[in-house]
Coordinates of C-alpha atoms and ligand atoms in Angstrom, one line a residue:
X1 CA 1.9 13.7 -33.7
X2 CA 1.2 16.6 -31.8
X3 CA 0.5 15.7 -27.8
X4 CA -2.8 17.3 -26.4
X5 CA -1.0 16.8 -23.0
X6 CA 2.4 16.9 -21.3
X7 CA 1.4 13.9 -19.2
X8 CA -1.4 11.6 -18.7
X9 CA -1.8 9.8 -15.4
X10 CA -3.7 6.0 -15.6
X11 CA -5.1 5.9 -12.4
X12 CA -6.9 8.1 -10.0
X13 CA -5.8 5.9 -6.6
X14 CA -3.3 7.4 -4.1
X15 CA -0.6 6.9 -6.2
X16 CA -1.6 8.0 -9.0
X17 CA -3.1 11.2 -8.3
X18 CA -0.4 12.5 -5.3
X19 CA 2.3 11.6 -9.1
X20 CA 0.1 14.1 -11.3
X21 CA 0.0 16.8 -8.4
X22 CA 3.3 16.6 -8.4
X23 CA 3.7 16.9 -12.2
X24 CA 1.2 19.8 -11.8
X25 CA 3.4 21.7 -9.7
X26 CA 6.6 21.7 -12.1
X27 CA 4.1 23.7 -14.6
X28 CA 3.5 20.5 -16.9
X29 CA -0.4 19.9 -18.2
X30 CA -1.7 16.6 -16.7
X31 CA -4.8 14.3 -16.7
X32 CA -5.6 11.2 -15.2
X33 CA -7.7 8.4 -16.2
X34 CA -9.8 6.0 -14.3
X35 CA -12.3 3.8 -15.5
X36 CA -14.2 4.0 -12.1
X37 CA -13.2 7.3 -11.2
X38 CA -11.1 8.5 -8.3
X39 CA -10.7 6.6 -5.1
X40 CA -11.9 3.4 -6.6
X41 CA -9.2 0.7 -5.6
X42 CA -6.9 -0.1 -2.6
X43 CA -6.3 3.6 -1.8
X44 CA -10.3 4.0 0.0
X45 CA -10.7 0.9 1.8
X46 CA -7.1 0.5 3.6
X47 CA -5.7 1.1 6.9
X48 CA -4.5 4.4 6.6
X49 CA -1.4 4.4 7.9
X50 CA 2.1 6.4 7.1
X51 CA 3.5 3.1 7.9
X52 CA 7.2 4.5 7.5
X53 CA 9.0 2.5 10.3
X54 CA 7.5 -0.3 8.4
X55 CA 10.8 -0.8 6.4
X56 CA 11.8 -4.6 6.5
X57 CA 10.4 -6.5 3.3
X58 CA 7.2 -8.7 3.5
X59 CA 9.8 -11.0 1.7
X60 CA 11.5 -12.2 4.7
X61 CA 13.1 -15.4 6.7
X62 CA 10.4 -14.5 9.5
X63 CA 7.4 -15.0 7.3
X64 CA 8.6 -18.3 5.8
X65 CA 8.6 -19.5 9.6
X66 CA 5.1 -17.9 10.0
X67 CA 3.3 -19.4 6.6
X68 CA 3.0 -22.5 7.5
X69 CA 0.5 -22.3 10.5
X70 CA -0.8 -19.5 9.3
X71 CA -1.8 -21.5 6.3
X72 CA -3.6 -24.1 7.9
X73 CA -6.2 -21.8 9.2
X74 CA -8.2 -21.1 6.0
X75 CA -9.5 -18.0 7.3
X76 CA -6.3 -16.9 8.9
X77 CA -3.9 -14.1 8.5
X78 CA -2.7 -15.7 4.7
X79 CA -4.7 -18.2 2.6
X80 CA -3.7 -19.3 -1.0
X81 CA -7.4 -20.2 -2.4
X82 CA -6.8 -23.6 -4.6
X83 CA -8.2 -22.4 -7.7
X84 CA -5.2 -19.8 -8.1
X85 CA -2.4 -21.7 -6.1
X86 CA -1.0 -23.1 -9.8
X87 CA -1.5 -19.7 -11.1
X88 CA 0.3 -18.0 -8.4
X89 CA 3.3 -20.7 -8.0
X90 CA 5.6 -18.5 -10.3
X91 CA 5.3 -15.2 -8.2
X92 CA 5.7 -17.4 -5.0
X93 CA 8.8 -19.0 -6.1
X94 CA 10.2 -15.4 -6.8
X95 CA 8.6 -14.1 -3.0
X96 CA 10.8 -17.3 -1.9
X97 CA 14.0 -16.1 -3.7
X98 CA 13.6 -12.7 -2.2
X99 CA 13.8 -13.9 1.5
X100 CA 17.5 -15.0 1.4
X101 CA 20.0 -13.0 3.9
X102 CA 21.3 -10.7 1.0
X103 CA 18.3 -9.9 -0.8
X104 CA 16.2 -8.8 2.2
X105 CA 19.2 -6.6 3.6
X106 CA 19.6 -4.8 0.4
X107 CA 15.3 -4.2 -0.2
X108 CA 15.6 -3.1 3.5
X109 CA 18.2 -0.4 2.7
X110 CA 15.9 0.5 -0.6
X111 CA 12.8 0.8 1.5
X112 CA 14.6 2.4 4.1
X113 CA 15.8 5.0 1.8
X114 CA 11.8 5.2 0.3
X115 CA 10.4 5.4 3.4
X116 CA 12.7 8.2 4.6
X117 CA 12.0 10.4 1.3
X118 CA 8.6 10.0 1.6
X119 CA 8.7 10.9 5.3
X120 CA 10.2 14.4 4.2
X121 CA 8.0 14.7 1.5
X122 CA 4.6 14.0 3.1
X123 CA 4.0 17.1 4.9
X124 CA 4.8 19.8 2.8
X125 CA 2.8 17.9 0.4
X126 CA 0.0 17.9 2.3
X127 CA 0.3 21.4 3.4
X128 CA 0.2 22.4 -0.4
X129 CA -3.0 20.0 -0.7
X130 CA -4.8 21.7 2.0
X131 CA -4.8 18.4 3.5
X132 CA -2.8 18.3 6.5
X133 CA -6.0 18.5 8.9
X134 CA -6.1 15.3 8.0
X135 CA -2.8 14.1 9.4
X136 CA -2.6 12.4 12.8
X137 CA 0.5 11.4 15.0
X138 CA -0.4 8.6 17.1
X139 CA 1.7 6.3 17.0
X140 CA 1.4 1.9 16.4
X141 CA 1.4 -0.4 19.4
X142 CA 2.1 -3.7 18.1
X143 CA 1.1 -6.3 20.4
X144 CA 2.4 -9.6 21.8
X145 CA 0.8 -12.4 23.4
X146 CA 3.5 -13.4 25.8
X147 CA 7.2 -12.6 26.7
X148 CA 8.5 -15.5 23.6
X149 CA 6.4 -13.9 20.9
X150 CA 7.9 -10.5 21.5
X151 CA 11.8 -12.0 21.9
X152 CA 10.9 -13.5 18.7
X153 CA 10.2 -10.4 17.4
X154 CA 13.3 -8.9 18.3
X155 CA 15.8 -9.3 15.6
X156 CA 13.4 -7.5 13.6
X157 CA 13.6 -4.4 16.1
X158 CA 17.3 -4.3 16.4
X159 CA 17.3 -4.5 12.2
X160 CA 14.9 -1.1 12.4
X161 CA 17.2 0.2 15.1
X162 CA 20.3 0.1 12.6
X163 CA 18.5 2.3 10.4
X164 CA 17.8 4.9 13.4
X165 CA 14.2 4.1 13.9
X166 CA 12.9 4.7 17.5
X167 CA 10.6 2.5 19.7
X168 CA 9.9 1.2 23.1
X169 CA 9.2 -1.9 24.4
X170 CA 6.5 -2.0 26.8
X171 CA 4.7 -4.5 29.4
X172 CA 0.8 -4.6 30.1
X173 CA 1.4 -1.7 32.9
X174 CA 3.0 0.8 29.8
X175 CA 0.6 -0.5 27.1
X176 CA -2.5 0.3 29.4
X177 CA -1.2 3.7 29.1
X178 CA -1.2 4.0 25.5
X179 CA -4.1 2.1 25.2
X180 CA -6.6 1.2 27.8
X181 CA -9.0 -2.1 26.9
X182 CA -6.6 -4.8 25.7
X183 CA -7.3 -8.4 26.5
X184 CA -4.9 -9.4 29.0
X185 CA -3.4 -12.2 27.0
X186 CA -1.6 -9.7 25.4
X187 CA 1.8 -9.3 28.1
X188 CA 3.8 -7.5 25.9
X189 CA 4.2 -5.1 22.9
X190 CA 6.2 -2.3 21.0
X191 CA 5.1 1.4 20.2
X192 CA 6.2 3.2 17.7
X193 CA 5.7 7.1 17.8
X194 CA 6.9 7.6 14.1
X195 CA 4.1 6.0 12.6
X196 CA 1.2 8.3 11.0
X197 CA -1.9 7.9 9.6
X198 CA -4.8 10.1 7.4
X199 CA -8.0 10.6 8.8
X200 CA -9.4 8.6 6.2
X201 CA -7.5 6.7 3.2
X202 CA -11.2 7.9 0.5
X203 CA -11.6 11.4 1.9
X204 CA -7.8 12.2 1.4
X205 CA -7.6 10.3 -1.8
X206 CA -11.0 12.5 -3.0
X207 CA -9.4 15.8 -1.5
X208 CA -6.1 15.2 -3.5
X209 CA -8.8 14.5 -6.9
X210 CA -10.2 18.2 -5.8
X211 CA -6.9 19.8 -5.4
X212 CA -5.4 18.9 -8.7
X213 CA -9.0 19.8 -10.3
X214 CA -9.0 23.2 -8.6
X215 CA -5.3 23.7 -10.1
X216 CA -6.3 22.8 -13.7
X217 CA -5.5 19.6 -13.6
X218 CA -8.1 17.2 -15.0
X219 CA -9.5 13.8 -13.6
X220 CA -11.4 11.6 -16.0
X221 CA -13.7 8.6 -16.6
X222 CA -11.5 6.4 -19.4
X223 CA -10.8 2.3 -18.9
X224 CA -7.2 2.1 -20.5
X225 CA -7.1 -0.7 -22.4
X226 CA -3.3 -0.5 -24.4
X227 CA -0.4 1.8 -24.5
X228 CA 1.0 2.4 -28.1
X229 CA 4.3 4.3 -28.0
X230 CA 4.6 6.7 -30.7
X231 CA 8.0 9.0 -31.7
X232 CA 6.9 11.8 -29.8
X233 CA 4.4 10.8 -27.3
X234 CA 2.1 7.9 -26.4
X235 CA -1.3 7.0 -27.3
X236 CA -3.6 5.8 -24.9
X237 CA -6.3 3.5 -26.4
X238 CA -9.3 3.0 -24.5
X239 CA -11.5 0.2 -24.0
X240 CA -14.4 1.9 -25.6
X241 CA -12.0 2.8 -28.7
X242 CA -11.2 6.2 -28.0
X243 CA -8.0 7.5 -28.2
X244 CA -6.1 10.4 -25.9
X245 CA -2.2 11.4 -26.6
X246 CA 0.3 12.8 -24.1
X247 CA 4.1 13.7 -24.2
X248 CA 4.2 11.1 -21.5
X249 CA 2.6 8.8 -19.4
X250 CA 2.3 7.5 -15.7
X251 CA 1.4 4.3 -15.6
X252 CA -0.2 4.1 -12.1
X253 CA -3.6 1.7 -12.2
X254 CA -2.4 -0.2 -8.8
X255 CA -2.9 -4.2 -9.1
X256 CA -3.9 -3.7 -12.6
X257 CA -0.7 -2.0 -13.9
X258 CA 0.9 -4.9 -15.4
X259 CA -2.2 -6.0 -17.3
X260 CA -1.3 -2.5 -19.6
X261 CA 2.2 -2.6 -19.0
X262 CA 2.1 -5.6 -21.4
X263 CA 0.5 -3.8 -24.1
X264 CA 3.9 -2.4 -24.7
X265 CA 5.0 -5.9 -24.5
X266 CA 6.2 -5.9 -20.4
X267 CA 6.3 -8.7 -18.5
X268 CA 6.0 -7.5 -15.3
X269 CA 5.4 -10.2 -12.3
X270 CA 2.2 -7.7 -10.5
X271 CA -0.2 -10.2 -8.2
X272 CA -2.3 -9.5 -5.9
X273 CA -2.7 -9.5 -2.5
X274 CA -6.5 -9.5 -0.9
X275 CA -7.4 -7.7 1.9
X276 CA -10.4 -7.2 4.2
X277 CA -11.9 -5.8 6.5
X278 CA -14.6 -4.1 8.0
X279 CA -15.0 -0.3 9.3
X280 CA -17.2 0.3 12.6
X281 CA -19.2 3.4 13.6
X282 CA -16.8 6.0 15.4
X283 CA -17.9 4.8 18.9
X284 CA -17.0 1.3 18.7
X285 CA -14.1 1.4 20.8
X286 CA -11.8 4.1 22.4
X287 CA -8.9 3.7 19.9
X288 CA -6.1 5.9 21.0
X289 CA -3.5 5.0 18.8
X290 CA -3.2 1.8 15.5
X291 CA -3.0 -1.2 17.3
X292 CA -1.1 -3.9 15.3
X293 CA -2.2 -7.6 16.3
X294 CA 0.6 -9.1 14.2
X295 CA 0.9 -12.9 15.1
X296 CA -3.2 -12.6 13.9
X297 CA -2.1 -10.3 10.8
X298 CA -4.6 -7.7 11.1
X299 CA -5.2 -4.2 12.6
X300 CA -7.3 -1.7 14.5
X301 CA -7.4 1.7 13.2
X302 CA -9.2 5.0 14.4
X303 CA -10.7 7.0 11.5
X304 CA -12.3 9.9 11.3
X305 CA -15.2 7.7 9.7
X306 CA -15.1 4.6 11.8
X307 CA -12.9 1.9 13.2
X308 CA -11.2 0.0 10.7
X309 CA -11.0 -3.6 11.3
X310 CA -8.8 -5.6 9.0
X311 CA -5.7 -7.2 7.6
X312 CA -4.8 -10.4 6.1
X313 CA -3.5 -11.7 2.9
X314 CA -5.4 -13.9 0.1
X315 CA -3.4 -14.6 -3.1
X316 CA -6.4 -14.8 -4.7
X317 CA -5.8 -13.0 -8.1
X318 CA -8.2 -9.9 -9.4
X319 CA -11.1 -12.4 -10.7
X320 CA -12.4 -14.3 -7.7
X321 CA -15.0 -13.7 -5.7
X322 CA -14.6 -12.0 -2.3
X323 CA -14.8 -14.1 0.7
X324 CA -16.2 -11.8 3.7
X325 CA -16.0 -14.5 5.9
X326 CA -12.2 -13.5 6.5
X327 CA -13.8 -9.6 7.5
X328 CA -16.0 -11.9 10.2
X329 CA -13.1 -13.6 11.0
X330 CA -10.7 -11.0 12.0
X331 CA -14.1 -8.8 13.6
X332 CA -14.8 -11.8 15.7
X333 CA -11.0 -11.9 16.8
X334 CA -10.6 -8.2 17.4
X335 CA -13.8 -8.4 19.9
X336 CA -12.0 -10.6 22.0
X337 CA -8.6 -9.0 21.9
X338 CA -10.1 -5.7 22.9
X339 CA -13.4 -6.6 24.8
X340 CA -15.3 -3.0 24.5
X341 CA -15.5 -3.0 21.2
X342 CA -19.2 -2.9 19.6
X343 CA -19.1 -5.2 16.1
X344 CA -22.5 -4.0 15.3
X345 CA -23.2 -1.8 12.4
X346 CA -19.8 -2.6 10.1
X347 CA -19.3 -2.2 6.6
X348 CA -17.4 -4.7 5.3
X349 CA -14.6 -4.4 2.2
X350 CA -12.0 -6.2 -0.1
X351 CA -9.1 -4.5 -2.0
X352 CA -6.5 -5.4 -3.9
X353 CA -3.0 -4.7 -2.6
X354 CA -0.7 -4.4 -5.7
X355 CA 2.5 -6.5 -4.8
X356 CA 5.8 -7.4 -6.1
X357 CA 7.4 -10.7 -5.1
X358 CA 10.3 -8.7 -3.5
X359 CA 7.9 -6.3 -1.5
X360 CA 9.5 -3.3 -3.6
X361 CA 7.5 -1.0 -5.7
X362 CA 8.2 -0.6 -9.3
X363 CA 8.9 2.9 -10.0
X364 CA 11.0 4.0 -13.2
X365 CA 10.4 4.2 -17.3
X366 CA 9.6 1.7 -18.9
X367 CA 11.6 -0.9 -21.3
X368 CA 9.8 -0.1 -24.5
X369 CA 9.7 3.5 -23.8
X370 CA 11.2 6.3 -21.6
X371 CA 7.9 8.3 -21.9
X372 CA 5.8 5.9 -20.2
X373 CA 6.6 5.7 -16.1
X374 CA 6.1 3.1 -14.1
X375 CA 4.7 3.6 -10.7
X376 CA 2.7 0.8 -9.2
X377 CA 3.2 -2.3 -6.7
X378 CA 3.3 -0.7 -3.4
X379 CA 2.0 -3.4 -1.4
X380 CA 1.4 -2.7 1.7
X381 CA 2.6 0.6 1.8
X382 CA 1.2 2.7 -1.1
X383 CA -0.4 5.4 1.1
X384 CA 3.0 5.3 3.1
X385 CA 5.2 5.9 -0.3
X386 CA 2.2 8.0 -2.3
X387 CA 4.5 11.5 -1.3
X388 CA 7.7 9.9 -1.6
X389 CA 6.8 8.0 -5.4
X390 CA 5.3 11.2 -6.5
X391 CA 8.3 13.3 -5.8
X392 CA 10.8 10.8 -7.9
X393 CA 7.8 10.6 -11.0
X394 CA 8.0 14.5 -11.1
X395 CA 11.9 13.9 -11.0
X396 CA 11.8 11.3 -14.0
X397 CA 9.3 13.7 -15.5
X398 CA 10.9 16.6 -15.8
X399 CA 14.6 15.4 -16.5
X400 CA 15.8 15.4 -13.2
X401 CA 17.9 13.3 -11.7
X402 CA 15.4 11.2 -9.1
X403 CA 16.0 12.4 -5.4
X404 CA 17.1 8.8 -4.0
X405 CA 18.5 6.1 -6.4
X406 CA 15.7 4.3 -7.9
X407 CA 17.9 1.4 -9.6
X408 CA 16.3 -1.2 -6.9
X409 CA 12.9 0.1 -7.7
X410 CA 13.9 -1.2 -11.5
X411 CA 10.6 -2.0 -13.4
X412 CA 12.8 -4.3 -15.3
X413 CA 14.6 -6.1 -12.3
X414 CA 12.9 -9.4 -12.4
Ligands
FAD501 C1 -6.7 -4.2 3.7 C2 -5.6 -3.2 3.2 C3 -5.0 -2.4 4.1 C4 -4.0 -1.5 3.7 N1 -3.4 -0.7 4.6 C5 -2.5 0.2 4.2 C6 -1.9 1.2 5.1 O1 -2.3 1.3 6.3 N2 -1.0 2.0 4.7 C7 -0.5 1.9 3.4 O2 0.4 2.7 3.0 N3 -1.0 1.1 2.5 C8 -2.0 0.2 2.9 N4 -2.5 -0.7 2.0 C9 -2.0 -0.7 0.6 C10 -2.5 0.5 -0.2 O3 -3.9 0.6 -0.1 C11 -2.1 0.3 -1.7 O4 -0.8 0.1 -1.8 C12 -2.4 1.6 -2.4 O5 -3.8 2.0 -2.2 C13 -2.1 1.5 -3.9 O6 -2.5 2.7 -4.5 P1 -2.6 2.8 -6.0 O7 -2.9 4.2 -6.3 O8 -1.4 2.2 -6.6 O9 -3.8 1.8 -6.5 P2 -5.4 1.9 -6.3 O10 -5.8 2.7 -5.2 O11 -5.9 0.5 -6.4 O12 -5.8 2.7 -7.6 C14 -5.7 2.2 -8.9 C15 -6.7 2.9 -9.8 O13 -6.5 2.4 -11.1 C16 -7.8 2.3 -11.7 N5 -7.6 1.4 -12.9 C17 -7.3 0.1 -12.9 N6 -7.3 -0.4 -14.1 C18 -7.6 0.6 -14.9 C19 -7.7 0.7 -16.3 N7 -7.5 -0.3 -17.2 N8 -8.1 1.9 -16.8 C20 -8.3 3.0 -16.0 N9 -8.2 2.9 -14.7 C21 -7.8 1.8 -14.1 C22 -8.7 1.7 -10.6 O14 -10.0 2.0 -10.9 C23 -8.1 2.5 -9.4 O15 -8.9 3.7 -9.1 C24 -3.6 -1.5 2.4 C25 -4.2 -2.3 1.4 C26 -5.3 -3.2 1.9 C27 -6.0 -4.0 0.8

């Protein structure tokens, strides 16, 4: 077989297009495939931020303390809907191995060493896109309601501070100066100048579709249904039967990825997690920097399009329903932790975050086949580790040896 491409891309999200950009640039032909076309999943709808002080795993002692009131609350900061608790035991179980003392030090170190490559990476990257208008430096107050919740947040601080992260506590008199408005139940609270964000998650995931369109790179309508490895390249079968071939692939279709990946018989352990929110007109509220409201699990973000609302975790698989009561929920919260802010007029949206029991992307070639690349599960953080992810994919593309060691990131680790 001859391969009509050098690499073919599933997946038109951030992820996904920031890898075939990348791929672009070290001269190799690339196309990438999306059933819906680009910007369809997580990578519109999210928070938008370059979360990259954000390095301690989701996976942790602190959220096991935190689960069980948050549970009881039904639409509070993380539900487990009963018709996919049974189905979701399994990937739980794993979450709960992955918060002992060990294994969250070493995915810290991994995500600290992510985090940091995808810092370096991001704005040369988006000075090649043309898209570093879009990039804003304003920082992330997180936000305490009294002196306790922030000492209890404190071991958390001192474990960013060992890996040379800066930020500064504040009281109501030094938040008010960040950011004027909050609800005086909030005493306390921690900002964080290294934290970025885009102006908005769609628009820059569209402008990176235009760039690598305007560089000969194509982006097309296809819904992958298998992988079939070949000697010298892959085959890509789509749902509708047709057929593309590539020297290699990038398997990068977010909190679908592991439906495909076990076309090429991988078991990967890919769920879900929901989340909501709802985005505001621009002049809802005077938003001078991402305020986190973290004991409610949700957070306020100024976009060039609005004022993004939302947050929270369902485990509710890909098939159910949304419930936008959980958007209302957090909306209803956020107008009484920041009084001037005008709910009317919101859009409301779900996405699914694509999430690895050990909060740790999966980024590396697969088992059956070192021409297809894994690089899905980013969580949380797939906006923040789009530059970084893209950079090692090129790396593994190319022959290269990847810029940080990816062994952690192990597709095949579970
Ligand atoms: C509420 C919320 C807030 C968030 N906030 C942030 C944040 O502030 N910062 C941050 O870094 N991250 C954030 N995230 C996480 C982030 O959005 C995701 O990690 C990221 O968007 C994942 O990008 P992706 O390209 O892997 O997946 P996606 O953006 O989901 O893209 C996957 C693409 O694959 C396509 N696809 C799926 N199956 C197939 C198939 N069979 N064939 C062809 N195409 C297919 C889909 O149509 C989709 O376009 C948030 C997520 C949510 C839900």
């Amino acid at each position: 077989m001859t391969a009509d491409l050098d690499v073919i891309v599933i997946g038109a999200g951030v992820v996904g297009l920031s890898c075939a950009i990348a791929a672009k640039e070290r001269g190799l032909s690339v196309a990438v495939l999306d059933r819906e076309g680009p910007a369809a999943g997580a990578s519109a709808g999210n928070a938008g931020a370059f979360a990259f002080t954000d390095i301690l795993p989701l996976a942790s002692p602190g959220i096991l303390k935190k689960a069980p009131k948050w549970l009881l609350d039904p639409l509070g900061p993380l539900t487990v809907p009963p018709a996919y608790a049974l189905k979701i035991a399994p990937w739980m179980f794993r979450f709960w191995r992955a918060c002992s003392a060990a294994r969250v030090a070493h995915s810290t170190a991994a995500q600290t060493a992510l985090m940091d490559l995808s810092k370096a990476e991001l704005e040369p990257f988006l000075a090649r896109t043309g898209t570093l208008a879009m990039l804003r430096k304003e920082g992330n107050l997180q936000v305490y309601e009294g002196k306790a919740e922030l000492d209890a947040s404190l071991p958390g601080w001192a474990a960013r501070q060992a890996h040379g992260i800066e930020f500064h506590h504040l009281d109501a008199a030094g938040m008010a100066e960040i950011q004027p408005g909050l609800a005086p139940r909030f005493t306390h609270g921690t900002f964080t100048p290294g934290w970025y964000s885009i102006a908005d998650p769609r628009l820059y995931t569209l402008a990176l579709a235009d760039h690598l369109r305007a560089h000969g790179g194509l982006v097309e309508r296809m819904e992958v249904k298998a992988l079939r490895p070949l000697e010298s390249g892959v085959e890509i079968i789509g749902a509708d039967g047709g057929v593309r071939r590539a020297a290699k692939v990038v398997l990068a279709a977010g909190a679908f990825s592991h439906r495909i990946a076990r076309t090429i018989g991988e078991a990967i352990p890919l769920e879900t997690e929901r989340g909501y929110n709802t985005t505001l007109p621009p002049g809802a509220f005077d938003l001078r920097t991402q305020i986190t409201f973290g004991g409610h699990g949700f957070v306020v973000t100024r976009l060039s399009t609005g004022i993004r609302v939302g947050g929270a975790v369902e485990l509710g698989g890909l098939e159910l329903k949304p419930n936008f009561r959980r958007s209302e929920a957090m909306l209803k919260k956020a107008q009484a932790f920041l009084p001037a802010l005008k709910p009317e007029g919101g859009v409301q949206w779900m996405g699914f975050r694509p999430s690895l029991p050990d909060s740790l992307p999966a980024i590396g070639q697969a088992r059956a086949t070192q021409r297809v690349i894994h690089a899905f599960g980013h969580g949380h953080l797939g906006l923040t580790q789009s530059a970084g992810t893209a950079r090692i994919v090129a790396d593994l593309l190319t022959g290269h040896k990847p810029a940080i060691d990816i062994a952690s990131f192990s597709p095949q680790r579970f």
